[in-house]
PDB file of C-alpha atoms and ligand atoms in Angstrom:
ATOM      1  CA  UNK A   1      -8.733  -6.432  18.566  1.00 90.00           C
ATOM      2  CA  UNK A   2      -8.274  -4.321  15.346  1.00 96.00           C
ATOM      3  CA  UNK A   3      -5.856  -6.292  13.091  1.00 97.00           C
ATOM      4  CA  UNK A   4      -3.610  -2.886  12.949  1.00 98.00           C
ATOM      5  CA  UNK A   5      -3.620  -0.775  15.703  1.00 97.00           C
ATOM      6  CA  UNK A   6      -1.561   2.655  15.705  1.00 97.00           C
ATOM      7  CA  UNK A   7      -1.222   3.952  19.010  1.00 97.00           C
ATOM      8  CA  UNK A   8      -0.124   6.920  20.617  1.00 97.00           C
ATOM      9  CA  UNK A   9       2.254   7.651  17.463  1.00 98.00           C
ATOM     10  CA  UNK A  10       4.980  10.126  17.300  1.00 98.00           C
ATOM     11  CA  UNK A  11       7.884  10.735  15.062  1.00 98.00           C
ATOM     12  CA  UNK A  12       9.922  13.999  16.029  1.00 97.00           C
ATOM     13  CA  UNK A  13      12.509  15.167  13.369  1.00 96.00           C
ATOM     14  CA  UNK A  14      14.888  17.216  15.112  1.00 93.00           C
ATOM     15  CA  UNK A  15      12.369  20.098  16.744  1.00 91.00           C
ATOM     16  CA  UNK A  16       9.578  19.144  14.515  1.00 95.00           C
ATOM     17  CA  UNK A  17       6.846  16.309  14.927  1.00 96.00           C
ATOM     18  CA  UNK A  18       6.090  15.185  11.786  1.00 97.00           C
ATOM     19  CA  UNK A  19       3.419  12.667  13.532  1.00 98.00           C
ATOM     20  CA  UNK A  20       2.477  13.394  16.778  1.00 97.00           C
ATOM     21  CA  UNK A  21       0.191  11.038  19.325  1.00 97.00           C
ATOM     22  CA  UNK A  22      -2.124   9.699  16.400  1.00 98.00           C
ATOM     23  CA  UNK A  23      -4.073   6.723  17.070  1.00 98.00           C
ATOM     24  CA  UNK A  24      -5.851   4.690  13.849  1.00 98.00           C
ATOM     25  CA  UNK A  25      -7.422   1.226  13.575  1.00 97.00           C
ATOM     26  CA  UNK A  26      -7.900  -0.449  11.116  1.00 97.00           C
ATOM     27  CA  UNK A  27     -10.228  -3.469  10.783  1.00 96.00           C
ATOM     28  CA  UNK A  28      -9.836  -6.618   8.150  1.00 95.00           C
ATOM     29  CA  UNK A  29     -11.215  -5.981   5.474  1.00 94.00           C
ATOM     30  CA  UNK A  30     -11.753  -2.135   5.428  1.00 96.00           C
ATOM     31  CA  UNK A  31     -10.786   0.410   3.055  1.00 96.00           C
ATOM     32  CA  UNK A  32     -10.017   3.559   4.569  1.00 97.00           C
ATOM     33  CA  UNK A  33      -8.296   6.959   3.503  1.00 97.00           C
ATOM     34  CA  UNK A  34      -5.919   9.149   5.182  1.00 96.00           C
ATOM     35  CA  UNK A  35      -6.041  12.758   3.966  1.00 94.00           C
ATOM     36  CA  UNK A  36      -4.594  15.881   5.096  1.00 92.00           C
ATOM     37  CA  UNK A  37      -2.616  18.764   3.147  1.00 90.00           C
ATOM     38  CA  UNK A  38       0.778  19.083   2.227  1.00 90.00           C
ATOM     39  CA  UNK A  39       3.255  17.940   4.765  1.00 92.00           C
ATOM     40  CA  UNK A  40       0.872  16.966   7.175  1.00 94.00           C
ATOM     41  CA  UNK A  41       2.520  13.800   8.092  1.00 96.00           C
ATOM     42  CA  UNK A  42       0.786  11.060   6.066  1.00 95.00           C
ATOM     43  CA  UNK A  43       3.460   9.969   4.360  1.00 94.00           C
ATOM     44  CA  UNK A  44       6.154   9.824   7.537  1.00 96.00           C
ATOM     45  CA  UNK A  45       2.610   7.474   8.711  1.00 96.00           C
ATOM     46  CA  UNK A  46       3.313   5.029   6.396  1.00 94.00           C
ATOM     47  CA  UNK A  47       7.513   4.832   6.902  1.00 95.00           C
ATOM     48  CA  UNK A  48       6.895   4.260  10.796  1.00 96.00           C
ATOM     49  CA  UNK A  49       4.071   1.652   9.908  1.00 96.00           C
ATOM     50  CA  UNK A  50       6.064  -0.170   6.990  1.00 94.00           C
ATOM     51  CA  UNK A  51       9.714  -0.085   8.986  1.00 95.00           C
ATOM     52  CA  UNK A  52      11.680   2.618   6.925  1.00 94.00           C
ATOM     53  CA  UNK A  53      11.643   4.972  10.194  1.00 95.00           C
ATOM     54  CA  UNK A  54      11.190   3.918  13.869  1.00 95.00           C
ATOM     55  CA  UNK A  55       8.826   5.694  16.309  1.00 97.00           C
ATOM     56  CA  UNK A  56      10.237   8.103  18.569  1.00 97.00           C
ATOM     57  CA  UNK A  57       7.237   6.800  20.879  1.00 97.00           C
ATOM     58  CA  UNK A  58       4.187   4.730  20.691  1.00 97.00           C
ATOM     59  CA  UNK A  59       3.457   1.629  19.301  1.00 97.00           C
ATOM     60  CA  UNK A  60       2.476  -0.129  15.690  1.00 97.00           C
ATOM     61  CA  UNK A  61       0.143  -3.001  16.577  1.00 97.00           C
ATOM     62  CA  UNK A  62      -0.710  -5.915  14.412  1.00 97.00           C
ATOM     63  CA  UNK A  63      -2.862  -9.147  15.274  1.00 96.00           C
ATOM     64  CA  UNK A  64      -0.703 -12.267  14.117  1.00 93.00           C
ATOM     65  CA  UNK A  65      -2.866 -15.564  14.942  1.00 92.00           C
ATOM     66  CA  UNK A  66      -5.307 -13.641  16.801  1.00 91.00           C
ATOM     67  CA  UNK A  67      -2.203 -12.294  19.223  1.00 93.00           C
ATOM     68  CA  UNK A  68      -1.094  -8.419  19.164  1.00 93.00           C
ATOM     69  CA  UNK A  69       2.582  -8.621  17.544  1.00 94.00           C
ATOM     70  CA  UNK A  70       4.634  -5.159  17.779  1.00 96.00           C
ATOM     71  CA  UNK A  71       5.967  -3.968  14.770  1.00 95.00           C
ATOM     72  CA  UNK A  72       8.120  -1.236  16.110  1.00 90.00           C
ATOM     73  CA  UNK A  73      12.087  -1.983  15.700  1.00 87.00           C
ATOM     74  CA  UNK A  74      11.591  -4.484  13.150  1.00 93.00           C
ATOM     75  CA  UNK A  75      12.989  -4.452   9.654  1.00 93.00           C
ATOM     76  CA  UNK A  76      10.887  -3.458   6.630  1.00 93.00           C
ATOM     77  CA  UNK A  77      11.548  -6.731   5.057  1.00 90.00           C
ATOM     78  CA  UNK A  78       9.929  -8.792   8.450  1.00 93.00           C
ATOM     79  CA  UNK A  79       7.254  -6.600   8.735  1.00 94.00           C
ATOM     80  CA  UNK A  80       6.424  -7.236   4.318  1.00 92.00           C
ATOM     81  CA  UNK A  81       6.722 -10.802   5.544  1.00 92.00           C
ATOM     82  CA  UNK A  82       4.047 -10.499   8.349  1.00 94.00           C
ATOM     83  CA  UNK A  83       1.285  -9.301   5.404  1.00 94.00           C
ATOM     84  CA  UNK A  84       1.918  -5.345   4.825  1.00 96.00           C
ATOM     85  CA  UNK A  85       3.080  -4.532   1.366  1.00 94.00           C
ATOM     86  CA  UNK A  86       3.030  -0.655  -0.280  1.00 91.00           C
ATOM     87  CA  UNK A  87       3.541   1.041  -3.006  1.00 90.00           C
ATOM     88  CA  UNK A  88       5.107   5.103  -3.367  1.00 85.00           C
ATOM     89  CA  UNK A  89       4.318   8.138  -4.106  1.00 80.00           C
ATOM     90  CA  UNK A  90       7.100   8.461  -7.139  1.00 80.00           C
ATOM     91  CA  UNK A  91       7.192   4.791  -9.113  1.00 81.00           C
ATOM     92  CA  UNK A  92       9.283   2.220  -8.054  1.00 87.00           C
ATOM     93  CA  UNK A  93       9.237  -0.476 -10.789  1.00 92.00           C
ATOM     94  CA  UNK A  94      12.582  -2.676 -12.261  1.00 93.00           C
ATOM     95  CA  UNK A  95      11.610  -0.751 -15.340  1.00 94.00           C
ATOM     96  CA  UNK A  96      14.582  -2.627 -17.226  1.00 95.00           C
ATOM     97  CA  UNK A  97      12.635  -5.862 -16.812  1.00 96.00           C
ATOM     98  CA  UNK A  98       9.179  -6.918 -17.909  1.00 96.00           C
ATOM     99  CA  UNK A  99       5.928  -6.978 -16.158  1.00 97.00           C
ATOM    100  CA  UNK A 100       6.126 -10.688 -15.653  1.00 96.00           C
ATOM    101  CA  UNK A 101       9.417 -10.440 -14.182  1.00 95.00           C
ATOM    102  CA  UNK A 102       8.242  -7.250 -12.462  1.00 95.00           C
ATOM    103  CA  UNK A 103       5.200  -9.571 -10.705  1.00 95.00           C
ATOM    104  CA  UNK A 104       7.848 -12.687 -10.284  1.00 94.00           C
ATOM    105  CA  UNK A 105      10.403 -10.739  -8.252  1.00 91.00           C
ATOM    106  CA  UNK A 106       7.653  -9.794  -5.588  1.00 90.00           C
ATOM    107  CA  UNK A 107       6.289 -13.268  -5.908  1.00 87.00           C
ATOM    108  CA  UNK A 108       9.523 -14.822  -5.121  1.00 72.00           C
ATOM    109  CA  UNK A 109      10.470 -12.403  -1.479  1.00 62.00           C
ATOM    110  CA  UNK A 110       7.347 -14.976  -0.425  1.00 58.00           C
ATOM    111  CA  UNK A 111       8.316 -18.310  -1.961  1.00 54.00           C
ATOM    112  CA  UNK A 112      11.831 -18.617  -0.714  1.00 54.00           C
ATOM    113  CA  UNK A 113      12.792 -22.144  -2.856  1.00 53.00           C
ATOM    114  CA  UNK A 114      15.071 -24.775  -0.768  1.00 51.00           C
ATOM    115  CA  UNK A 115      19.040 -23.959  -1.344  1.00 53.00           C
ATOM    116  CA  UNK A 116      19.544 -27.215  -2.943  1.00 53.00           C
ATOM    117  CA  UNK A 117      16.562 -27.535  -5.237  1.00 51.00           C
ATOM    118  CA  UNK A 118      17.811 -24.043  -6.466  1.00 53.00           C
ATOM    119  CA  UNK A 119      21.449 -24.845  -6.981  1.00 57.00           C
ATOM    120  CA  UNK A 120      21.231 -28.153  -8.515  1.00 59.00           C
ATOM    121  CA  UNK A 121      18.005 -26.940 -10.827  1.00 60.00           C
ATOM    122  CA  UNK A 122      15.814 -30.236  -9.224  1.00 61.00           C
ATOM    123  CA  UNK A 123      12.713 -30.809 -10.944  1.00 59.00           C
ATOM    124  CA  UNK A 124      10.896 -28.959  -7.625  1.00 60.00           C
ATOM    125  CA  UNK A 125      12.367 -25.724  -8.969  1.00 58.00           C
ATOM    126  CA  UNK A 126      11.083 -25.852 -12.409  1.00 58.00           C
ATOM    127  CA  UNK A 127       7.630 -26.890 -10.949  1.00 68.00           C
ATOM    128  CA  UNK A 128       7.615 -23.989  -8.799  1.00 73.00           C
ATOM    129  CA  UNK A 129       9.165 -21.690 -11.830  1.00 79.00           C
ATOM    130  CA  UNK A 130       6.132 -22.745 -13.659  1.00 84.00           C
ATOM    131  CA  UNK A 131       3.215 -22.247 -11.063  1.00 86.00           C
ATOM    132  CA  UNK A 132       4.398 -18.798  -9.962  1.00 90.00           C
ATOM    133  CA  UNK A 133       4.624 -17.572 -13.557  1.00 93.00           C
ATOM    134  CA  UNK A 134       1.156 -19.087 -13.907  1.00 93.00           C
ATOM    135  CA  UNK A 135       0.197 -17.602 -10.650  1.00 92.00           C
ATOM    136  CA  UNK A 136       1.834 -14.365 -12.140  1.00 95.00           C
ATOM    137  CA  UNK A 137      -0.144 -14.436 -14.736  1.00 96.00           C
ATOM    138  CA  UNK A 138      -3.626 -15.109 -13.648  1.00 93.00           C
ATOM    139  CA  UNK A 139      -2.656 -11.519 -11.184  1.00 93.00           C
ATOM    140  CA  UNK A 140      -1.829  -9.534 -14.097  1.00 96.00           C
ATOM    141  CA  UNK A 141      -5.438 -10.724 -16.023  1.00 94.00           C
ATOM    142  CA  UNK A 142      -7.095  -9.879 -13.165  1.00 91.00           C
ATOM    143  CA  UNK A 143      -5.463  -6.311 -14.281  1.00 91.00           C
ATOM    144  CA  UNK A 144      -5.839  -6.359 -17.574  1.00 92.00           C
ATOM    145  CA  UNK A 145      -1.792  -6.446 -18.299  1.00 96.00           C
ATOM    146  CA  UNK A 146      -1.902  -9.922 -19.707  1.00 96.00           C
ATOM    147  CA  UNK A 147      -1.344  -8.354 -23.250  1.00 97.00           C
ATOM    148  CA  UNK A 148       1.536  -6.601 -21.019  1.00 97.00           C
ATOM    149  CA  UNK A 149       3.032  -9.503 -19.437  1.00 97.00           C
ATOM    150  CA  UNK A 150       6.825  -9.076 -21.906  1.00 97.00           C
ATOM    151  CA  UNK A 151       6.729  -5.869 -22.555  1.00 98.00           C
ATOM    152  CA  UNK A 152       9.703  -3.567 -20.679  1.00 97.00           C
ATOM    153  CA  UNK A 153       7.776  -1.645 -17.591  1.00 97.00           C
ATOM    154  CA  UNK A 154       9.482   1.686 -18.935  1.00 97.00           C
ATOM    155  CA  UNK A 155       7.281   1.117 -22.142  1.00 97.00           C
ATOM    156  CA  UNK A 156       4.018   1.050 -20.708  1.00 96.00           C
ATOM    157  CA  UNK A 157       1.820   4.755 -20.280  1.00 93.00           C
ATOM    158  CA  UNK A 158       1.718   6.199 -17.058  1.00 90.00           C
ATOM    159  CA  UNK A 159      -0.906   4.645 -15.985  1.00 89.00           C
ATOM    160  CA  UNK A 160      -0.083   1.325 -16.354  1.00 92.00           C
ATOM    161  CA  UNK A 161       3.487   1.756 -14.895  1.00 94.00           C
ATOM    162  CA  UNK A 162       0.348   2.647 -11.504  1.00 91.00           C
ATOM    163  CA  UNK A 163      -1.519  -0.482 -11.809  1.00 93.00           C
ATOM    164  CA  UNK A 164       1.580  -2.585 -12.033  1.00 95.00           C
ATOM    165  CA  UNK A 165       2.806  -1.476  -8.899  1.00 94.00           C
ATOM    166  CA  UNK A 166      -0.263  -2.332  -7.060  1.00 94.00           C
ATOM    167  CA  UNK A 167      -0.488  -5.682  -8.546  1.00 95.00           C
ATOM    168  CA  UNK A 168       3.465  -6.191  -7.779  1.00 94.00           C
ATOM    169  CA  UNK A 169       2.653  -5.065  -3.676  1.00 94.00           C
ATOM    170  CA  UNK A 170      -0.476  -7.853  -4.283  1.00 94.00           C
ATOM    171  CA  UNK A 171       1.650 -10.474  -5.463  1.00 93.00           C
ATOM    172  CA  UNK A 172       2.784 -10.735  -1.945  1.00 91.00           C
ATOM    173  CA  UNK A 173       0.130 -11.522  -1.076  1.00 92.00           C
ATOM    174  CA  UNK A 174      -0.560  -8.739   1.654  1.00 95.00           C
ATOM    175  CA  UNK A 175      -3.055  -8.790   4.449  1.00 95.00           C
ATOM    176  CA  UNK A 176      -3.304  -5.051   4.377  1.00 97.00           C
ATOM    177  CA  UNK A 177      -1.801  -2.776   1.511  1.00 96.00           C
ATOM    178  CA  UNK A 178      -1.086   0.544   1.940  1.00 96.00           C
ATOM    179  CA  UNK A 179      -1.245   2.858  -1.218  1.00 95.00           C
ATOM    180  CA  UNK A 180       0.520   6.529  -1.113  1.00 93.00           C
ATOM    181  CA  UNK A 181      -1.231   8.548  -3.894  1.00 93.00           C
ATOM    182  CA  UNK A 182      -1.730   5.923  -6.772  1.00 92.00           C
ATOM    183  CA  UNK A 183      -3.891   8.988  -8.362  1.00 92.00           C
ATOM    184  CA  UNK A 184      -0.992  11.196  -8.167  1.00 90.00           C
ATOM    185  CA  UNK A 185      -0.335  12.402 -11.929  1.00 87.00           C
ATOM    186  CA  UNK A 186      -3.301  10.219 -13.368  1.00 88.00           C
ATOM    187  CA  UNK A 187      -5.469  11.959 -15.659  1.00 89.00           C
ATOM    188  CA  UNK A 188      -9.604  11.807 -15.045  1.00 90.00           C
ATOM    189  CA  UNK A 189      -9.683   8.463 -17.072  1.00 90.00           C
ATOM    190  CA  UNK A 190      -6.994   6.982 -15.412  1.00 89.00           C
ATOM    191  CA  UNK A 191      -8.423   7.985 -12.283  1.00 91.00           C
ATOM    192  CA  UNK A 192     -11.938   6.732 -12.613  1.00 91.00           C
ATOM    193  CA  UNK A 193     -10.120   3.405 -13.649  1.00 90.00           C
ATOM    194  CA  UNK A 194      -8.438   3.269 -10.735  1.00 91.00           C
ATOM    195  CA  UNK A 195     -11.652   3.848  -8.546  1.00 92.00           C
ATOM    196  CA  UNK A 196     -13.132   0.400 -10.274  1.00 92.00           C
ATOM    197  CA  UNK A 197      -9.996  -0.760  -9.589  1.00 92.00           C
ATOM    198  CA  UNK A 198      -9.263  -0.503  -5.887  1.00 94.00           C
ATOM    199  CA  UNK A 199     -12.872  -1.347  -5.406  1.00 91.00           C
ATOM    200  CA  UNK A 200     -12.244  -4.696  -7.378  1.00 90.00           C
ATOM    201  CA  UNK A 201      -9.440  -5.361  -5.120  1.00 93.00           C
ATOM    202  CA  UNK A 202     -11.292  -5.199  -1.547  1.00 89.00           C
ATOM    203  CA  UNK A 203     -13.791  -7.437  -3.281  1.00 88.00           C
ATOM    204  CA  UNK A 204     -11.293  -9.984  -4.927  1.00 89.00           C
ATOM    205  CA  UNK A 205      -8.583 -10.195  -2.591  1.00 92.00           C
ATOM    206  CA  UNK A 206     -10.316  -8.915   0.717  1.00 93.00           C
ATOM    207  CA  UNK A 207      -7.768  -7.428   2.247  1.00 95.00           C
ATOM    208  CA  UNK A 208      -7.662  -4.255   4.267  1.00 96.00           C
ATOM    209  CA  UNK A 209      -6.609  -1.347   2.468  1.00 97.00           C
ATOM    210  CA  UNK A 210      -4.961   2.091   3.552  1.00 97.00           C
ATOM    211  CA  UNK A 211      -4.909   5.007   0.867  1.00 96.00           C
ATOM    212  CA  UNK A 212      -3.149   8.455   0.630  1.00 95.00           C
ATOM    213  CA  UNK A 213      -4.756  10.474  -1.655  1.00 91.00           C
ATOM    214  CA  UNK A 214      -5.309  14.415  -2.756  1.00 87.00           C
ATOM    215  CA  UNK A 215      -7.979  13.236  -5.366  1.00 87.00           C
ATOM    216  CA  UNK A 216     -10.963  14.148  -2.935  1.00 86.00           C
ATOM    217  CA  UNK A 217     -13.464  12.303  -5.280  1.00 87.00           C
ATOM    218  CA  UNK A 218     -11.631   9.385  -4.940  1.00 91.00           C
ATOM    219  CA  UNK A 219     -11.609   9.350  -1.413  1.00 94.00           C
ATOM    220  CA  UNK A 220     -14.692  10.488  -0.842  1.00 93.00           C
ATOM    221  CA  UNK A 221     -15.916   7.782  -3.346  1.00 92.00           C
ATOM    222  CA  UNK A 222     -14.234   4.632  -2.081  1.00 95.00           C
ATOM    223  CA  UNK A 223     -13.052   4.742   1.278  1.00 96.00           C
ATOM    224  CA  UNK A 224     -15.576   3.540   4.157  1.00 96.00           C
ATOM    225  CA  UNK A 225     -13.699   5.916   7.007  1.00 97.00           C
ATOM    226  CA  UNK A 226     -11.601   8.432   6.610  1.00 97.00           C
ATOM    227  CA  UNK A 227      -8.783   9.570   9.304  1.00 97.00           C
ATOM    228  CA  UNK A 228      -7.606  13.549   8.238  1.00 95.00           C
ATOM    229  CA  UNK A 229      -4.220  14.440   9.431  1.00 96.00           C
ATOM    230  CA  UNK A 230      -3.093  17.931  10.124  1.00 94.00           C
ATOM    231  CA  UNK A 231       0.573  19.549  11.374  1.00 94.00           C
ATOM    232  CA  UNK A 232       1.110  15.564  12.449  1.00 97.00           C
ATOM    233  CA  UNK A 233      -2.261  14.988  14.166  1.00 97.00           C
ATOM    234  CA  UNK A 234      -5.415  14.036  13.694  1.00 97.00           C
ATOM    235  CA  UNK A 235      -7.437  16.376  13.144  1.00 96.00           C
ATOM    236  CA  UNK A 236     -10.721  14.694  12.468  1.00 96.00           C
ATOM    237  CA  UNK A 237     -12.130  10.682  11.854  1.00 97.00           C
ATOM    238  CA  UNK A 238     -15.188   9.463  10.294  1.00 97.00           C
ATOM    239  CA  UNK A 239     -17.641   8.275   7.409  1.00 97.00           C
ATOM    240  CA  UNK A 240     -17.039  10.138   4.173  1.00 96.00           C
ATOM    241  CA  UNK A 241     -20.503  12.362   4.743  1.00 95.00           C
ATOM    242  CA  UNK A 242     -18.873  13.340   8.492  1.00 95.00           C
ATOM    243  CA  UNK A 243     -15.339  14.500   6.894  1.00 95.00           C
ATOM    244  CA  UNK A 244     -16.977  16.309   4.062  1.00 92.00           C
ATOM    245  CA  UNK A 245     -19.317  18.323   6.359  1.00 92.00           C
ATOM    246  CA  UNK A 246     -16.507  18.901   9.374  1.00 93.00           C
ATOM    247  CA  UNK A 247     -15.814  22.544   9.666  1.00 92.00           C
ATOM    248  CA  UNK A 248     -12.483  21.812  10.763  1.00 90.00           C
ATOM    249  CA  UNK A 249     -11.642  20.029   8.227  1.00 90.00           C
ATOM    250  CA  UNK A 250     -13.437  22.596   5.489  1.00 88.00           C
ATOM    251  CA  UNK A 251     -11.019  24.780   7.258  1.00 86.00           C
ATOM    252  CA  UNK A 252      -7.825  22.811   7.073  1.00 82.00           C
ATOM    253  CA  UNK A 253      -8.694  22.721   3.120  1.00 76.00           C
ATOM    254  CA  UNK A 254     -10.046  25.942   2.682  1.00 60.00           C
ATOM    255  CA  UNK A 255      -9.117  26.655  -0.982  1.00 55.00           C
ATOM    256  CA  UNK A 256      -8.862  23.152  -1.879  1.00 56.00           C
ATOM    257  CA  UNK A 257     -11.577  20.721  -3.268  1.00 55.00           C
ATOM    258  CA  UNK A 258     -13.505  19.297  -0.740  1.00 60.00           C
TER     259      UNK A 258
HETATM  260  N1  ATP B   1      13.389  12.379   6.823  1.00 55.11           N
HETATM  261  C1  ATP B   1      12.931  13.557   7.210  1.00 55.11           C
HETATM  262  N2  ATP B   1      13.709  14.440   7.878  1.00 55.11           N
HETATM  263  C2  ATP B   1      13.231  15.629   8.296  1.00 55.11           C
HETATM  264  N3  ATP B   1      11.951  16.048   8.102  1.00 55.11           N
HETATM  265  C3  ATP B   1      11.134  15.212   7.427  1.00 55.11           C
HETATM  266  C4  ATP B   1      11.568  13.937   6.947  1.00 55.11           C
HETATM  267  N4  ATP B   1      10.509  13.328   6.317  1.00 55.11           N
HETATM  268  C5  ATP B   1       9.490  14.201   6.408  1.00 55.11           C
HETATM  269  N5  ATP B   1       9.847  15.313   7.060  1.00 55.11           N
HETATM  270  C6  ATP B   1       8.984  16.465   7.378  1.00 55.11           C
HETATM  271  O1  ATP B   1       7.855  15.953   8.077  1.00 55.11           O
HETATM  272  C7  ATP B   1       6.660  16.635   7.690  1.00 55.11           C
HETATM  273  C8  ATP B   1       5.655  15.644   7.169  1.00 55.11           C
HETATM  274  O2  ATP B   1       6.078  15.183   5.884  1.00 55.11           O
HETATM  275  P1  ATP B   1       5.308  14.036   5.076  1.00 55.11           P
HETATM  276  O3  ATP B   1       6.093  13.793   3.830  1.00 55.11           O
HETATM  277  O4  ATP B   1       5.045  12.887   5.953  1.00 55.11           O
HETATM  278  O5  ATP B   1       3.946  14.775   4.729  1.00 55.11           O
HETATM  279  P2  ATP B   1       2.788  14.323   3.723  1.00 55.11           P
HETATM  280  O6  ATP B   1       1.513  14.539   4.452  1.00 55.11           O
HETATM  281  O7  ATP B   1       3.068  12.961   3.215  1.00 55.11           O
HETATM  282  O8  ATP B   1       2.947  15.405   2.573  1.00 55.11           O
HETATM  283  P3  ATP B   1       2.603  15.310   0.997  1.00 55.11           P
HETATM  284  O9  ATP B   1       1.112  15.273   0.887  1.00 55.11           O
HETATM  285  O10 ATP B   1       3.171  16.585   0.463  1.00 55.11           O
HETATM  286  O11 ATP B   1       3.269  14.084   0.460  1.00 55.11           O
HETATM  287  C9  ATP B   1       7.079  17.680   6.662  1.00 55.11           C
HETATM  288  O12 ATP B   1       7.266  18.908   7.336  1.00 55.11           O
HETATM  289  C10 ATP B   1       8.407  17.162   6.143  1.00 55.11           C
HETATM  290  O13 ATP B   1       9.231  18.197   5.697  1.00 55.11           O
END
């Protein structure tokens, strides 16, 4: 059993499907890459696998204590808690707060502290204060935002503002993350940076990793499959070497950068 398995997906908006019967699994562990060109659906993917929509058929599958647990119908906030965290296409920081508190807010949706030992400040709540901010910290090093850690979000270059988000979706501590365009507005340095980066990930954290991305090279360059969506469906599935060589896909692109 895959540890997510899509199945027989479909999300119609009004007359249009925006997804339409696709089928993906996705095995622990693996990094894979869901292309396709504008408006082809990948992003809708995401909403129906996270919560924000609800399929109008088919079913989101994920193994919980080696058991297939539906995800359909459930809230975003239970399905974050069963190990999927994301980040989006436009930035979605606190960017009135610092990084730290950035990192602590996501920490603390997983570290829910007793009523009591909240209220009345018991030593248990400092102790916990204390070890997530050193937890928090040790995340952002692995980054390289220590320096970061009280500076404002909104003060730090584009880039930055990027890799903060994924180390905020990290700090729950996700079994699979799912990243829509993290390249999106990077420039060639911060893209190559982000390559090392999202391959340091999968071999720090091992977790199983879905990416959206236009930035072929980066794709092409990290992912080990590839799924390529088209008007909703898939259109093709394989290795990097099988996508790039597809004529169906070459097709799809033709006039973009494959
Ligand atoms: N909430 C919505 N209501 C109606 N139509 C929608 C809604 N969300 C998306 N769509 C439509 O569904 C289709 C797929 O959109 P989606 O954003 O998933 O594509 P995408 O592959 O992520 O595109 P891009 O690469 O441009 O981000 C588009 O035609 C879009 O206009």
């Amino acid at each position: 059993m895959p540890l997510l398995e899509i199945k027989e997906l479909t999300k119609n908006f009004g007359g249009l499907a925006a997804v339409s019967n696709v089928n993906i699994a996705l095995e622990e562990n693996q990094l894979v890459g869901l292309i396709g060109p504008n408006g082809a659906g990948k992003t809708t993917l995401f909403n129906l696998i996270t919560g924000v929509y609800e399929p109008s058929e088919g079913d989101v599958l994920l193994k919980v204590d080696g058991k297939s647990h539906r995800l359909n119908g459930q809230k975003p906030y239970a399905i974050a808690d069963l190990g999927l965290s994301r980040t989006f296409q436009n930035i979605r920081l606190f960017k009135d707060l610092t990084v730290l508190d950035n990192v602590l807010i996501a920490m603390n949706s997983k570290n829910k502290e007793s009523f009591f030992s909240s209220v009345l400040r018991l030593p248990a709540f400092y102790n916990k204060e204390e070890h997530l901010k050193a937890e928090a910290l040790k995340l952002l090093t692995i980054f390289d935002l220590q320096e970061k850690a009280e500076h404002l979000a909104r003060n730090l270059p584009y880039g930055e503002q990027r890799r903060l988000e994924i180390v905020r979706a990290l700090a729950t501590k996700p079994k699979i993350l799912f990243l829509d365009e993290p390249a999106a507005g990077m420039n060639p340095q911060e893209t190559a940076e982000l390559t090392l980066l999202i391959r340091k990930i999968q071999a720090e954290f091992k977790i199983t990793i879905l990416l959206i991305e236009h930035d072929m090279s980066l794709v092409m360059d990290v992912c080990e499959r590839i799924y390529v969506l088209e008007y909703g469906r898939i259109l093709a599935e394989g290795v990097p070497e099988e996508i790039k060589n597809n004529p169906e896909v070459i097709k799809a692109y033709l006039g973009g950068d494959l």
